[in-house]
């Protein structure tokens, strides 16, 4: 899952990025409203954390412009303490939720999870395909009763595939949702990660059916 953080206070922006990366999200940061708007309208994000007061273009303006362009990425608006009336304005402009700064990282994380899973997985923290199970909170991954150990990126890749089951996902989609802008990942790298995943979730379970399928020339499909 890939998140854009638009926040002009570098210290806050960088600590949010660091914290989210520890939770296995791919994170891009924009320090101005204009940069944030440009990234949000050209890249494919799963969530945008948007500060309200920004140089150049403020959060409400960005929100309105994105919605006007039919970009419906969930937006979590960040407002400074005391801007209560702006919260209403933020939501009216098309934001999905808001938080008042300063906030605890735990609370931010809870809201991020809620917004990201909102469309398809409103209730469960556990994603399931056949006997494969992935817990997005504890990071435990299991096939049947066997616990599988995954690296951060393997986990992020599997989570993305599990959120789009039985759908062909292209390498480009994988790259843009699992890696951040600076990663400069090549399609070959995706193949390497898919191979590693197969070695962990399919090959050891020879009696069960394979879950990762290659749609030759297109991409991959789970389940
Ligand atoms: Ca600000």
mmCIF file with all atom_site columns, C-alpha atoms and ligand atoms in Angstrom:
data_model
loop_
_atom_site.group_PDB
_atom_site.id
_atom_site.type_symbol
_atom_site.label_atom_id
_atom_site.label_alt_id
_atom_site.label_comp_id
_atom_site.label_asym_id
_atom_site.label_entity_id
_atom_site.label_seq_id
_atom_site.pdbx_PDB_ins_code
_atom_site.Cartn_x
_atom_site.Cartn_y
_atom_site.Cartn_z
_atom_site.occupancy
_atom_site.B_iso_or_equiv
_atom_site.pdbx_formal_charge
_atom_site.auth_seq_id
_atom_site.auth_comp_id
_atom_site.auth_asym_id
_atom_site.auth_atom_id
_atom_site.pdbx_PDB_model_num
ATOM   1   C  CA  . UNK A 1 1   ? 0.000   0.000   0.000   1.00 0.00 ? 1   UNK A CA  1
ATOM   2   C  CA  . UNK A 1 2   ? 1.415   3.358   -1.021  1.00 0.00 ? 2   UNK A CA  1
ATOM   3   C  CA  . UNK A 1 3   ? 0.819   6.600   0.849   1.00 0.00 ? 3   UNK A CA  1
ATOM   4   C  CA  . UNK A 1 4   ? 1.496   10.229  -0.037  1.00 0.00 ? 4   UNK A CA  1
ATOM   5   C  CA  . UNK A 1 5   ? 2.285   12.584  2.847   1.00 0.00 ? 5   UNK A CA  1
ATOM   6   C  CA  . UNK A 1 6   ? 1.819   16.288  2.060   1.00 0.00 ? 6   UNK A CA  1
ATOM   7   C  CA  . UNK A 1 7   ? 3.199   18.293  4.972   1.00 0.00 ? 7   UNK A CA  1
ATOM   8   C  CA  . UNK A 1 8   ? 5.413   21.392  4.962   1.00 0.00 ? 8   UNK A CA  1
ATOM   9   C  CA  . UNK A 1 9   ? 6.916   20.825  8.400   1.00 0.00 ? 9   UNK A CA  1
ATOM   10  C  CA  . UNK A 1 10  ? 9.847   18.613  7.485   1.00 0.00 ? 10  UNK A CA  1
ATOM   11  C  CA  . UNK A 1 11  ? 10.261  17.177  10.965  1.00 0.00 ? 11  UNK A CA  1
ATOM   12  C  CA  . UNK A 1 12  ? 6.643   15.999  11.134  1.00 0.00 ? 12  UNK A CA  1
ATOM   13  C  CA  . UNK A 1 13  ? 6.623   14.804  7.521   1.00 0.00 ? 13  UNK A CA  1
ATOM   14  C  CA  . UNK A 1 14  ? 9.808   12.794  7.966   1.00 0.00 ? 14  UNK A CA  1
ATOM   15  C  CA  . UNK A 1 15  ? 8.745   11.206  11.223  1.00 0.00 ? 15  UNK A CA  1
ATOM   16  C  CA  . UNK A 1 16  ? 5.387   10.168  9.716   1.00 0.00 ? 16  UNK A CA  1
ATOM   17  C  CA  . UNK A 1 17  ? 7.232   8.691   6.723   1.00 0.00 ? 17  UNK A CA  1
ATOM   18  C  CA  . UNK A 1 18  ? 9.624   6.782   8.955   1.00 0.00 ? 18  UNK A CA  1
ATOM   19  C  CA  . UNK A 1 19  ? 6.823   5.454   11.154  1.00 0.00 ? 19  UNK A CA  1
ATOM   20  C  CA  . UNK A 1 20  ? 4.689   4.358   8.217   1.00 0.00 ? 20  UNK A CA  1
ATOM   21  C  CA  . UNK A 1 21  ? 7.635   2.665   6.538   1.00 0.00 ? 21  UNK A CA  1
ATOM   22  C  CA  . UNK A 1 22  ? 8.154   0.619   9.685   1.00 0.00 ? 22  UNK A CA  1
ATOM   23  C  CA  . UNK A 1 23  ? 4.561   -0.521  9.203   1.00 0.00 ? 23  UNK A CA  1
ATOM   24  C  CA  . UNK A 1 24  ? 5.502   -1.693  5.708   1.00 0.00 ? 24  UNK A CA  1
ATOM   25  C  CA  . UNK A 1 25  ? 3.853   1.095   3.728   1.00 0.00 ? 25  UNK A CA  1
ATOM   26  C  CA  . UNK A 1 26  ? 5.631   2.703   0.755   1.00 0.00 ? 26  UNK A CA  1
ATOM   27  C  CA  . UNK A 1 27  ? 5.679   6.444   1.429   1.00 0.00 ? 27  UNK A CA  1
ATOM   28  C  CA  . UNK A 1 28  ? 6.311   9.547   -0.691  1.00 0.00 ? 28  UNK A CA  1
ATOM   29  C  CA  . UNK A 1 29  ? 6.561   13.008  0.861   1.00 0.00 ? 29  UNK A CA  1
ATOM   30  C  CA  . UNK A 1 30  ? 5.716   16.391  -0.676  1.00 0.00 ? 30  UNK A CA  1
ATOM   31  C  CA  . UNK A 1 31  ? 6.683   19.506  1.308   1.00 0.00 ? 31  UNK A CA  1
ATOM   32  C  CA  . UNK A 1 32  ? 4.568   22.006  -0.631  1.00 0.00 ? 32  UNK A CA  1
ATOM   33  C  CA  . UNK A 1 33  ? 0.954   22.059  -1.745  1.00 0.00 ? 33  UNK A CA  1
ATOM   34  C  CA  . UNK A 1 34  ? 1.881   22.275  -5.420  1.00 0.00 ? 34  UNK A CA  1
ATOM   35  C  CA  . UNK A 1 35  ? 4.231   19.282  -5.259  1.00 0.00 ? 35  UNK A CA  1
ATOM   36  C  CA  . UNK A 1 36  ? 1.603   17.362  -3.303  1.00 0.00 ? 36  UNK A CA  1
ATOM   37  C  CA  . UNK A 1 37  ? -1.079  18.125  -5.835  1.00 0.00 ? 37  UNK A CA  1
ATOM   38  C  CA  . UNK A 1 38  ? 1.207   17.158  -8.732  1.00 0.00 ? 38  UNK A CA  1
ATOM   39  C  CA  . UNK A 1 39  ? 2.121   13.819  -7.168  1.00 0.00 ? 39  UNK A CA  1
ATOM   40  C  CA  . UNK A 1 40  ? -1.456  13.081  -6.089  1.00 0.00 ? 40  UNK A CA  1
ATOM   41  C  CA  . UNK A 1 41  ? -2.750  13.691  -9.589  1.00 0.00 ? 41  UNK A CA  1
ATOM   42  C  CA  . UNK A 1 42  ? -0.064  11.767  -11.485 1.00 0.00 ? 42  UNK A CA  1
ATOM   43  C  CA  . UNK A 1 43  ? 0.828   8.818   -9.216  1.00 0.00 ? 43  UNK A CA  1
ATOM   44  C  CA  . UNK A 1 44  ? -1.451  6.084   -7.971  1.00 0.00 ? 44  UNK A CA  1
ATOM   45  C  CA  . UNK A 1 45  ? -1.778  6.218   -4.165  1.00 0.00 ? 45  UNK A CA  1
ATOM   46  C  CA  . UNK A 1 46  ? -3.879  4.194   -1.755  1.00 0.00 ? 46  UNK A CA  1
ATOM   47  C  CA  . UNK A 1 47  ? -4.113  7.062   0.727   1.00 0.00 ? 47  UNK A CA  1
ATOM   48  C  CA  . UNK A 1 48  ? -3.122  10.728  1.024   1.00 0.00 ? 48  UNK A CA  1
ATOM   49  C  CA  . UNK A 1 49  ? -2.243  12.388  4.340   1.00 0.00 ? 49  UNK A CA  1
ATOM   50  C  CA  . UNK A 1 50  ? -2.840  16.050  3.671   1.00 0.00 ? 50  UNK A CA  1
ATOM   51  C  CA  . UNK A 1 51  ? -1.847  18.953  5.891   1.00 0.00 ? 51  UNK A CA  1
ATOM   52  C  CA  . UNK A 1 52  ? -4.358  21.801  5.910   1.00 0.00 ? 52  UNK A CA  1
ATOM   53  C  CA  . UNK A 1 53  ? -2.046  24.830  5.901   1.00 0.00 ? 53  UNK A CA  1
ATOM   54  C  CA  . UNK A 1 54  ? 0.533   24.539  3.164   1.00 0.00 ? 54  UNK A CA  1
ATOM   55  C  CA  . UNK A 1 55  ? 2.556   27.051  1.170   1.00 0.00 ? 55  UNK A CA  1
ATOM   56  C  CA  . UNK A 1 56  ? 1.311   27.553  -2.388  1.00 0.00 ? 56  UNK A CA  1
ATOM   57  C  CA  . UNK A 1 57  ? -1.887  25.561  -2.319  1.00 0.00 ? 57  UNK A CA  1
ATOM   58  C  CA  . UNK A 1 58  ? -3.719  24.646  0.881   1.00 0.00 ? 58  UNK A CA  1
ATOM   59  C  CA  . UNK A 1 59  ? -5.206  21.286  1.811   1.00 0.00 ? 59  UNK A CA  1
ATOM   60  C  CA  . UNK A 1 60  ? -8.831  22.200  1.161   1.00 0.00 ? 60  UNK A CA  1
ATOM   61  C  CA  . UNK A 1 61  ? -7.934  23.536  -2.292  1.00 0.00 ? 61  UNK A CA  1
ATOM   62  C  CA  . UNK A 1 62  ? -5.932  20.386  -3.135  1.00 0.00 ? 62  UNK A CA  1
ATOM   63  C  CA  . UNK A 1 63  ? -8.794  18.200  -1.976  1.00 0.00 ? 63  UNK A CA  1
ATOM   64  C  CA  . UNK A 1 64  ? -11.348 20.016  -4.092  1.00 0.00 ? 64  UNK A CA  1
ATOM   65  C  CA  . UNK A 1 65  ? -9.140  19.987  -7.180  1.00 0.00 ? 65  UNK A CA  1
ATOM   66  C  CA  . UNK A 1 66  ? -8.428  16.254  -6.862  1.00 0.00 ? 66  UNK A CA  1
ATOM   67  C  CA  . UNK A 1 67  ? -12.096 15.387  -6.463  1.00 0.00 ? 67  UNK A CA  1
ATOM   68  C  CA  . UNK A 1 68  ? -12.933 17.651  -9.413  1.00 0.00 ? 68  UNK A CA  1
ATOM   69  C  CA  . UNK A 1 69  ? -10.448 15.583  -11.444 1.00 0.00 ? 69  UNK A CA  1
ATOM   70  C  CA  . UNK A 1 70  ? -12.280 12.402  -10.401 1.00 0.00 ? 70  UNK A CA  1
ATOM   71  C  CA  . UNK A 1 71  ? -9.385  11.269  -8.212  1.00 0.00 ? 71  UNK A CA  1
ATOM   72  C  CA  . UNK A 1 72  ? -11.044 9.532   -5.274  1.00 0.00 ? 72  UNK A CA  1
ATOM   73  C  CA  . UNK A 1 73  ? -8.031  8.369   -3.286  1.00 0.00 ? 73  UNK A CA  1
ATOM   74  C  CA  . UNK A 1 74  ? -8.968  8.438   0.428   1.00 0.00 ? 74  UNK A CA  1
ATOM   75  C  CA  . UNK A 1 75  ? -7.713  11.636  2.071   1.00 0.00 ? 75  UNK A CA  1
ATOM   76  C  CA  . UNK A 1 76  ? -6.907  12.066  5.745   1.00 0.00 ? 76  UNK A CA  1
ATOM   77  C  CA  . UNK A 1 77  ? -6.649  15.781  6.505   1.00 0.00 ? 77  UNK A CA  1
ATOM   78  C  CA  . UNK A 1 78  ? -4.247  16.974  9.205   1.00 0.00 ? 78  UNK A CA  1
ATOM   79  C  CA  . UNK A 1 79  ? -5.157  20.213  10.965  1.00 0.00 ? 79  UNK A CA  1
ATOM   80  C  CA  . UNK A 1 80  ? -3.327  22.158  13.652  1.00 0.00 ? 80  UNK A CA  1
ATOM   81  C  CA  . UNK A 1 81  ? -4.910  22.469  17.078  1.00 0.00 ? 81  UNK A CA  1
ATOM   82  C  CA  . UNK A 1 82  ? -7.552  25.186  17.299  1.00 0.00 ? 82  UNK A CA  1
ATOM   83  C  CA  . UNK A 1 83  ? -8.666  25.001  13.681  1.00 0.00 ? 83  UNK A CA  1
ATOM   84  C  CA  . UNK A 1 84  ? -11.843 23.195  14.615  1.00 0.00 ? 84  UNK A CA  1
ATOM   85  C  CA  . UNK A 1 85  ? -14.009 25.104  12.142  1.00 0.00 ? 85  UNK A CA  1
ATOM   86  C  CA  . UNK A 1 86  ? -11.593 24.079  9.398   1.00 0.00 ? 86  UNK A CA  1
ATOM   87  C  CA  . UNK A 1 87  ? -12.332 20.451  10.107  1.00 0.00 ? 87  UNK A CA  1
ATOM   88  C  CA  . UNK A 1 88  ? -15.802 20.925  8.761   1.00 0.00 ? 88  UNK A CA  1
ATOM   89  C  CA  . UNK A 1 89  ? -14.384 22.748  5.757   1.00 0.00 ? 89  UNK A CA  1
ATOM   90  C  CA  . UNK A 1 90  ? -11.904 19.915  5.232   1.00 0.00 ? 90  UNK A CA  1
ATOM   91  C  CA  . UNK A 1 91  ? -14.579 17.270  5.140   1.00 0.00 ? 91  UNK A CA  1
ATOM   92  C  CA  . UNK A 1 92  ? -16.838 19.359  2.921   1.00 0.00 ? 92  UNK A CA  1
ATOM   93  C  CA  . UNK A 1 93  ? -14.015 19.653  0.435   1.00 0.00 ? 93  UNK A CA  1
ATOM   94  C  CA  . UNK A 1 94  ? -13.969 15.894  -0.063  1.00 0.00 ? 94  UNK A CA  1
ATOM   95  C  CA  . UNK A 1 95  ? -11.611 14.632  2.654   1.00 0.00 ? 95  UNK A CA  1
ATOM   96  C  CA  . UNK A 1 96  ? -12.603 11.295  4.206   1.00 0.00 ? 96  UNK A CA  1
ATOM   97  C  CA  . UNK A 1 97  ? -11.362 11.928  7.722   1.00 0.00 ? 97  UNK A CA  1
ATOM   98  C  CA  . UNK A 1 98  ? -9.371  14.469  9.702   1.00 0.00 ? 98  UNK A CA  1
ATOM   99  C  CA  . UNK A 1 99  ? -6.986  14.524  12.628  1.00 0.00 ? 99  UNK A CA  1
ATOM   100 C  CA  . UNK A 1 100 ? -5.857  17.330  14.896  1.00 0.00 ? 100 UNK A CA  1
ATOM   101 C  CA  . UNK A 1 101 ? -2.128  17.874  15.432  1.00 0.00 ? 101 UNK A CA  1
ATOM   102 C  CA  . UNK A 1 102 ? -0.411  16.936  17.646  1.00 0.00 ? 102 UNK A CA  1
ATOM   103 C  CA  . UNK A 1 103 ? -1.607  13.350  17.436  1.00 0.00 ? 103 UNK A CA  1
ATOM   104 C  CA  . UNK A 1 104 ? -0.204  10.050  18.575  1.00 0.00 ? 104 UNK A CA  1
ATOM   105 C  CA  . UNK A 1 105 ? 1.297   7.846   15.927  1.00 0.00 ? 105 UNK A CA  1
ATOM   106 C  CA  . UNK A 1 106 ? -0.885  4.971   17.127  1.00 0.00 ? 106 UNK A CA  1
ATOM   107 C  CA  . UNK A 1 107 ? -4.014  6.979   16.406  1.00 0.00 ? 107 UNK A CA  1
ATOM   108 C  CA  . UNK A 1 108 ? -2.719  8.004   13.002  1.00 0.00 ? 108 UNK A CA  1
ATOM   109 C  CA  . UNK A 1 109 ? -2.017  4.381   12.206  1.00 0.00 ? 109 UNK A CA  1
ATOM   110 C  CA  . UNK A 1 110 ? -5.487  3.252   13.267  1.00 0.00 ? 110 UNK A CA  1
ATOM   111 C  CA  . UNK A 1 111 ? -7.077  5.833   10.966  1.00 0.00 ? 111 UNK A CA  1
ATOM   112 C  CA  . UNK A 1 112 ? -4.741  4.983   8.108   1.00 0.00 ? 112 UNK A CA  1
ATOM   113 C  CA  . UNK A 1 113 ? -5.709  1.306   8.408   1.00 0.00 ? 113 UNK A CA  1
ATOM   114 C  CA  . UNK A 1 114 ? -9.393  2.155   8.577   1.00 0.00 ? 114 UNK A CA  1
ATOM   115 C  CA  . UNK A 1 115 ? -9.247  4.336   5.467   1.00 0.00 ? 115 UNK A CA  1
ATOM   116 C  CA  . UNK A 1 116 ? -7.167  1.915   3.433   1.00 0.00 ? 116 UNK A CA  1
ATOM   117 C  CA  . UNK A 1 117 ? -9.367  -1.079  4.102   1.00 0.00 ? 117 UNK A CA  1
ATOM   118 C  CA  . UNK A 1 118 ? -12.621 0.835   3.923   1.00 0.00 ? 118 UNK A CA  1
ATOM   119 C  CA  . UNK A 1 119 ? -13.848 -0.169  0.458   1.00 0.00 ? 119 UNK A CA  1
ATOM   120 C  CA  . UNK A 1 120 ? -13.425 -3.937  0.581   1.00 0.00 ? 120 UNK A CA  1
ATOM   121 C  CA  . UNK A 1 121 ? -12.419 -5.057  4.021   1.00 0.00 ? 121 UNK A CA  1
ATOM   122 C  CA  . UNK A 1 122 ? -14.440 -2.921  6.370   1.00 0.00 ? 122 UNK A CA  1
ATOM   123 C  CA  . UNK A 1 123 ? -14.324 -5.320  9.306   1.00 0.00 ? 123 UNK A CA  1
ATOM   124 C  CA  . UNK A 1 124 ? -11.422 -7.655  9.142   1.00 0.00 ? 124 UNK A CA  1
ATOM   125 C  CA  . UNK A 1 125 ? -7.739  -7.139  9.758   1.00 0.00 ? 125 UNK A CA  1
ATOM   126 C  CA  . UNK A 1 126 ? -7.144  -10.600 8.388   1.00 0.00 ? 126 UNK A CA  1
ATOM   127 C  CA  . UNK A 1 127 ? -7.076  -11.147 4.648   1.00 0.00 ? 127 UNK A CA  1
ATOM   128 C  CA  . UNK A 1 128 ? -7.819  -14.690 3.448   1.00 0.00 ? 128 UNK A CA  1
ATOM   129 C  CA  . UNK A 1 129 ? -7.532  -16.544 0.172   1.00 0.00 ? 129 UNK A CA  1
ATOM   130 C  CA  . UNK A 1 130 ? -8.168  -20.287 0.410   1.00 0.00 ? 130 UNK A CA  1
ATOM   131 C  CA  . UNK A 1 131 ? -5.969  -21.412 3.300   1.00 0.00 ? 131 UNK A CA  1
ATOM   132 C  CA  . UNK A 1 132 ? -3.599  -18.439 3.042   1.00 0.00 ? 132 UNK A CA  1
ATOM   133 C  CA  . UNK A 1 133 ? -4.057  -15.884 5.789   1.00 0.00 ? 133 UNK A CA  1
ATOM   134 C  CA  . UNK A 1 134 ? -2.399  -12.528 6.317   1.00 0.00 ? 134 UNK A CA  1
ATOM   135 C  CA  . UNK A 1 135 ? -2.952  -10.354 9.370   1.00 0.00 ? 135 UNK A CA  1
ATOM   136 C  CA  . UNK A 1 136 ? -2.361  -6.695  8.529   1.00 0.00 ? 136 UNK A CA  1
ATOM   137 C  CA  . UNK A 1 137 ? -1.979  -5.737  12.166  1.00 0.00 ? 137 UNK A CA  1
ATOM   138 C  CA  . UNK A 1 138 ? 0.291   -8.425  13.580  1.00 0.00 ? 138 UNK A CA  1
ATOM   139 C  CA  . UNK A 1 139 ? 1.936   -9.175  10.185  1.00 0.00 ? 139 UNK A CA  1
ATOM   140 C  CA  . UNK A 1 140 ? 1.483   -12.866 10.796  1.00 0.00 ? 140 UNK A CA  1
ATOM   141 C  CA  . UNK A 1 141 ? 1.212   -14.817 7.572   1.00 0.00 ? 141 UNK A CA  1
ATOM   142 C  CA  . UNK A 1 142 ? 0.057   -18.426 7.543   1.00 0.00 ? 142 UNK A CA  1
ATOM   143 C  CA  . UNK A 1 143 ? -0.776  -21.092 5.036   1.00 0.00 ? 143 UNK A CA  1
ATOM   144 C  CA  . UNK A 1 144 ? -2.925  -23.650 6.810   1.00 0.00 ? 144 UNK A CA  1
ATOM   145 C  CA  . UNK A 1 145 ? -1.257  -23.983 10.193  1.00 0.00 ? 145 UNK A CA  1
ATOM   146 C  CA  . UNK A 1 146 ? 2.225   -23.132 8.927   1.00 0.00 ? 146 UNK A CA  1
ATOM   147 C  CA  . UNK A 1 147 ? 3.571   -19.699 9.815   1.00 0.00 ? 147 UNK A CA  1
ATOM   148 C  CA  . UNK A 1 148 ? 5.437   -18.059 6.944   1.00 0.00 ? 148 UNK A CA  1
ATOM   149 C  CA  . UNK A 1 149 ? 8.150   -15.492 7.471   1.00 0.00 ? 149 UNK A CA  1
ATOM   150 C  CA  . UNK A 1 150 ? 8.175   -12.658 4.923   1.00 0.00 ? 150 UNK A CA  1
ATOM   151 C  CA  . UNK A 1 151 ? 10.435  -9.644  4.401   1.00 0.00 ? 151 UNK A CA  1
ATOM   152 C  CA  . UNK A 1 152 ? 8.820   -6.185  4.517   1.00 0.00 ? 152 UNK A CA  1
ATOM   153 C  CA  . UNK A 1 153 ? 8.486   -5.912  0.747   1.00 0.00 ? 153 UNK A CA  1
ATOM   154 C  CA  . UNK A 1 154 ? 7.308   -9.496  0.334   1.00 0.00 ? 154 UNK A CA  1
ATOM   155 C  CA  . UNK A 1 155 ? 4.614   -8.766  2.893   1.00 0.00 ? 155 UNK A CA  1
ATOM   156 C  CA  . UNK A 1 156 ? 3.623   -5.517  1.160   1.00 0.00 ? 156 UNK A CA  1
ATOM   157 C  CA  . UNK A 1 157 ? 3.461   -7.280  -2.201  1.00 0.00 ? 157 UNK A CA  1
ATOM   158 C  CA  . UNK A 1 158 ? 1.371   -10.145 -0.854  1.00 0.00 ? 158 UNK A CA  1
ATOM   159 C  CA  . UNK A 1 159 ? -0.964  -7.731  0.938   1.00 0.00 ? 159 UNK A CA  1
ATOM   160 C  CA  . UNK A 1 160 ? -1.509  -5.812  -2.293  1.00 0.00 ? 160 UNK A CA  1
ATOM   161 C  CA  . UNK A 1 161 ? -2.269  -9.019  -4.213  1.00 0.00 ? 161 UNK A CA  1
ATOM   162 C  CA  . UNK A 1 162 ? -4.593  -10.245 -1.455  1.00 0.00 ? 162 UNK A CA  1
ATOM   163 C  CA  . UNK A 1 163 ? -6.544  -7.013  -1.529  1.00 0.00 ? 163 UNK A CA  1
ATOM   164 C  CA  . UNK A 1 164 ? -7.193  -7.613  -5.236  1.00 0.00 ? 164 UNK A CA  1
ATOM   165 C  CA  . UNK A 1 165 ? -7.916  -11.339 -5.363  1.00 0.00 ? 165 UNK A CA  1
ATOM   166 C  CA  . UNK A 1 166 ? -8.656  -13.146 -8.623  1.00 0.00 ? 166 UNK A CA  1
ATOM   167 C  CA  . UNK A 1 167 ? -7.710  -10.026 -10.557 1.00 0.00 ? 167 UNK A CA  1
ATOM   168 C  CA  . UNK A 1 168 ? -4.810  -9.732  -12.972 1.00 0.00 ? 168 UNK A CA  1
ATOM   169 C  CA  . UNK A 1 169 ? -2.393  -7.166  -11.579 1.00 0.00 ? 169 UNK A CA  1
ATOM   170 C  CA  . UNK A 1 170 ? 0.298   -5.740  -13.837 1.00 0.00 ? 170 UNK A CA  1
ATOM   171 C  CA  . UNK A 1 171 ? 3.918   -5.300  -12.789 1.00 0.00 ? 171 UNK A CA  1
ATOM   172 C  CA  . UNK A 1 172 ? 3.439   -1.553  -13.195 1.00 0.00 ? 172 UNK A CA  1
ATOM   173 C  CA  . UNK A 1 173 ? 0.537   -1.590  -10.727 1.00 0.00 ? 173 UNK A CA  1
ATOM   174 C  CA  . UNK A 1 174 ? 2.631   -3.600  -8.293  1.00 0.00 ? 174 UNK A CA  1
ATOM   175 C  CA  . UNK A 1 175 ? 5.541   -1.181  -8.625  1.00 0.00 ? 175 UNK A CA  1
ATOM   176 C  CA  . UNK A 1 176 ? 3.373   1.860   -8.038  1.00 0.00 ? 176 UNK A CA  1
ATOM   177 C  CA  . UNK A 1 177 ? 1.596   0.447   -4.975  1.00 0.00 ? 177 UNK A CA  1
ATOM   178 C  CA  . UNK A 1 178 ? 4.400   -1.401  -3.232  1.00 0.00 ? 178 UNK A CA  1
ATOM   179 C  CA  . UNK A 1 179 ? 7.403   0.860   -3.808  1.00 0.00 ? 179 UNK A CA  1
ATOM   180 C  CA  . UNK A 1 180 ? 7.769   4.609   -3.324  1.00 0.00 ? 180 UNK A CA  1
ATOM   181 C  CA  . UNK A 1 181 ? 8.694   7.127   -6.020  1.00 0.00 ? 181 UNK A CA  1
ATOM   182 C  CA  . UNK A 1 182 ? 12.423  7.084   -5.303  1.00 0.00 ? 182 UNK A CA  1
ATOM   183 C  CA  . UNK A 1 183 ? 12.818  3.337   -5.412  1.00 0.00 ? 183 UNK A CA  1
ATOM   184 C  CA  . UNK A 1 184 ? 13.357  3.167   -9.185  1.00 0.00 ? 184 UNK A CA  1
ATOM   185 C  CA  . UNK A 1 185 ? 12.213  -0.443  -9.400  1.00 0.00 ? 185 UNK A CA  1
ATOM   186 C  CA  . UNK A 1 186 ? 12.403  -2.393  -12.659 1.00 0.00 ? 186 UNK A CA  1
ATOM   187 C  CA  . UNK A 1 187 ? 9.825   -4.983  -13.753 1.00 0.00 ? 187 UNK A CA  1
ATOM   188 C  CA  . UNK A 1 188 ? 12.554  -7.639  -13.285 1.00 0.00 ? 188 UNK A CA  1
ATOM   189 C  CA  . UNK A 1 189 ? 12.663  -6.851  -9.593  1.00 0.00 ? 189 UNK A CA  1
ATOM   190 C  CA  . UNK A 1 190 ? 8.947   -7.607  -9.330  1.00 0.00 ? 190 UNK A CA  1
ATOM   191 C  CA  . UNK A 1 191 ? 9.629   -11.000 -10.923 1.00 0.00 ? 191 UNK A CA  1
ATOM   192 C  CA  . UNK A 1 192 ? 12.276  -11.687 -8.302  1.00 0.00 ? 192 UNK A CA  1
ATOM   193 C  CA  . UNK A 1 193 ? 9.867   -10.827 -5.482  1.00 0.00 ? 193 UNK A CA  1
ATOM   194 C  CA  . UNK A 1 194 ? 7.109   -12.948 -7.020  1.00 0.00 ? 194 UNK A CA  1
ATOM   195 C  CA  . UNK A 1 195 ? 9.546   -15.863 -7.257  1.00 0.00 ? 195 UNK A CA  1
ATOM   196 C  CA  . UNK A 1 196 ? 10.477  -15.425 -3.594  1.00 0.00 ? 196 UNK A CA  1
ATOM   197 C  CA  . UNK A 1 197 ? 6.823   -15.326 -2.609  1.00 0.00 ? 197 UNK A CA  1
ATOM   198 C  CA  . UNK A 1 198 ? 6.114   -18.504 -4.564  1.00 0.00 ? 198 UNK A CA  1
ATOM   199 C  CA  . UNK A 1 199 ? 8.995   -20.181 -2.785  1.00 0.00 ? 199 UNK A CA  1
ATOM   200 C  CA  . UNK A 1 200 ? 7.353   -19.296 0.507   1.00 0.00 ? 200 UNK A CA  1
ATOM   201 C  CA  . UNK A 1 201 ? 3.605   -19.577 -0.022  1.00 0.00 ? 201 UNK A CA  1
ATOM   202 C  CA  . UNK A 1 202 ? 3.229   -22.090 -2.866  1.00 0.00 ? 202 UNK A CA  1
ATOM   203 C  CA  . UNK A 1 203 ? 6.198   -24.411 -3.338  1.00 0.00 ? 203 UNK A CA  1
ATOM   204 C  CA  . UNK A 1 204 ? 6.427   -25.775 0.223   1.00 0.00 ? 204 UNK A CA  1
ATOM   205 C  CA  . UNK A 1 205 ? 2.751   -26.765 0.035   1.00 0.00 ? 205 UNK A CA  1
ATOM   206 C  CA  . UNK A 1 206 ? 2.872   -29.177 -2.874  1.00 0.00 ? 206 UNK A CA  1
ATOM   207 C  CA  . UNK A 1 207 ? -0.379  -30.895 -1.912  1.00 0.00 ? 207 UNK A CA  1
ATOM   208 C  CA  . UNK A 1 208 ? -2.314  -27.620 -1.932  1.00 0.00 ? 208 UNK A CA  1
ATOM   209 C  CA  . UNK A 1 209 ? -3.102  -25.741 -5.129  1.00 0.00 ? 209 UNK A CA  1
ATOM   210 C  CA  . UNK A 1 210 ? -0.796  -22.944 -6.219  1.00 0.00 ? 210 UNK A CA  1
ATOM   211 C  CA  . UNK A 1 211 ? -2.138  -19.479 -5.415  1.00 0.00 ? 211 UNK A CA  1
ATOM   212 C  CA  . UNK A 1 212 ? 0.100   -17.202 -7.471  1.00 0.00 ? 212 UNK A CA  1
ATOM   213 C  CA  . UNK A 1 213 ? -0.608  -17.420 -11.191 1.00 0.00 ? 213 UNK A CA  1
ATOM   214 C  CA  . UNK A 1 214 ? 1.221   -15.760 -14.040 1.00 0.00 ? 214 UNK A CA  1
ATOM   215 C  CA  . UNK A 1 215 ? -0.903  -14.128 -16.728 1.00 0.00 ? 215 UNK A CA  1
ATOM   216 C  CA  . UNK A 1 216 ? 1.767   -14.194 -19.392 1.00 0.00 ? 216 UNK A CA  1
ATOM   217 C  CA  . UNK A 1 217 ? 2.417   -10.788 -20.895 1.00 0.00 ? 217 UNK A CA  1
ATOM   218 C  CA  . UNK A 1 218 ? 0.050   -9.141  -18.410 1.00 0.00 ? 218 UNK A CA  1
ATOM   219 C  CA  . UNK A 1 219 ? 1.016   -9.754  -14.836 1.00 0.00 ? 219 UNK A CA  1
ATOM   220 C  CA  . UNK A 1 220 ? -0.062  -11.882 -11.900 1.00 0.00 ? 220 UNK A CA  1
ATOM   221 C  CA  . UNK A 1 221 ? -3.197  -13.135 -10.283 1.00 0.00 ? 221 UNK A CA  1
ATOM   222 C  CA  . UNK A 1 222 ? -3.715  -14.469 -6.780  1.00 0.00 ? 222 UNK A CA  1
ATOM   223 C  CA  . UNK A 1 223 ? -6.208  -17.233 -6.091  1.00 0.00 ? 223 UNK A CA  1
HETATM 224 CA CA1 . LIG B 2 .   ? 1.424   23.224  7.611   1.00 0.00 ? 1   LIG B CA1 1
#
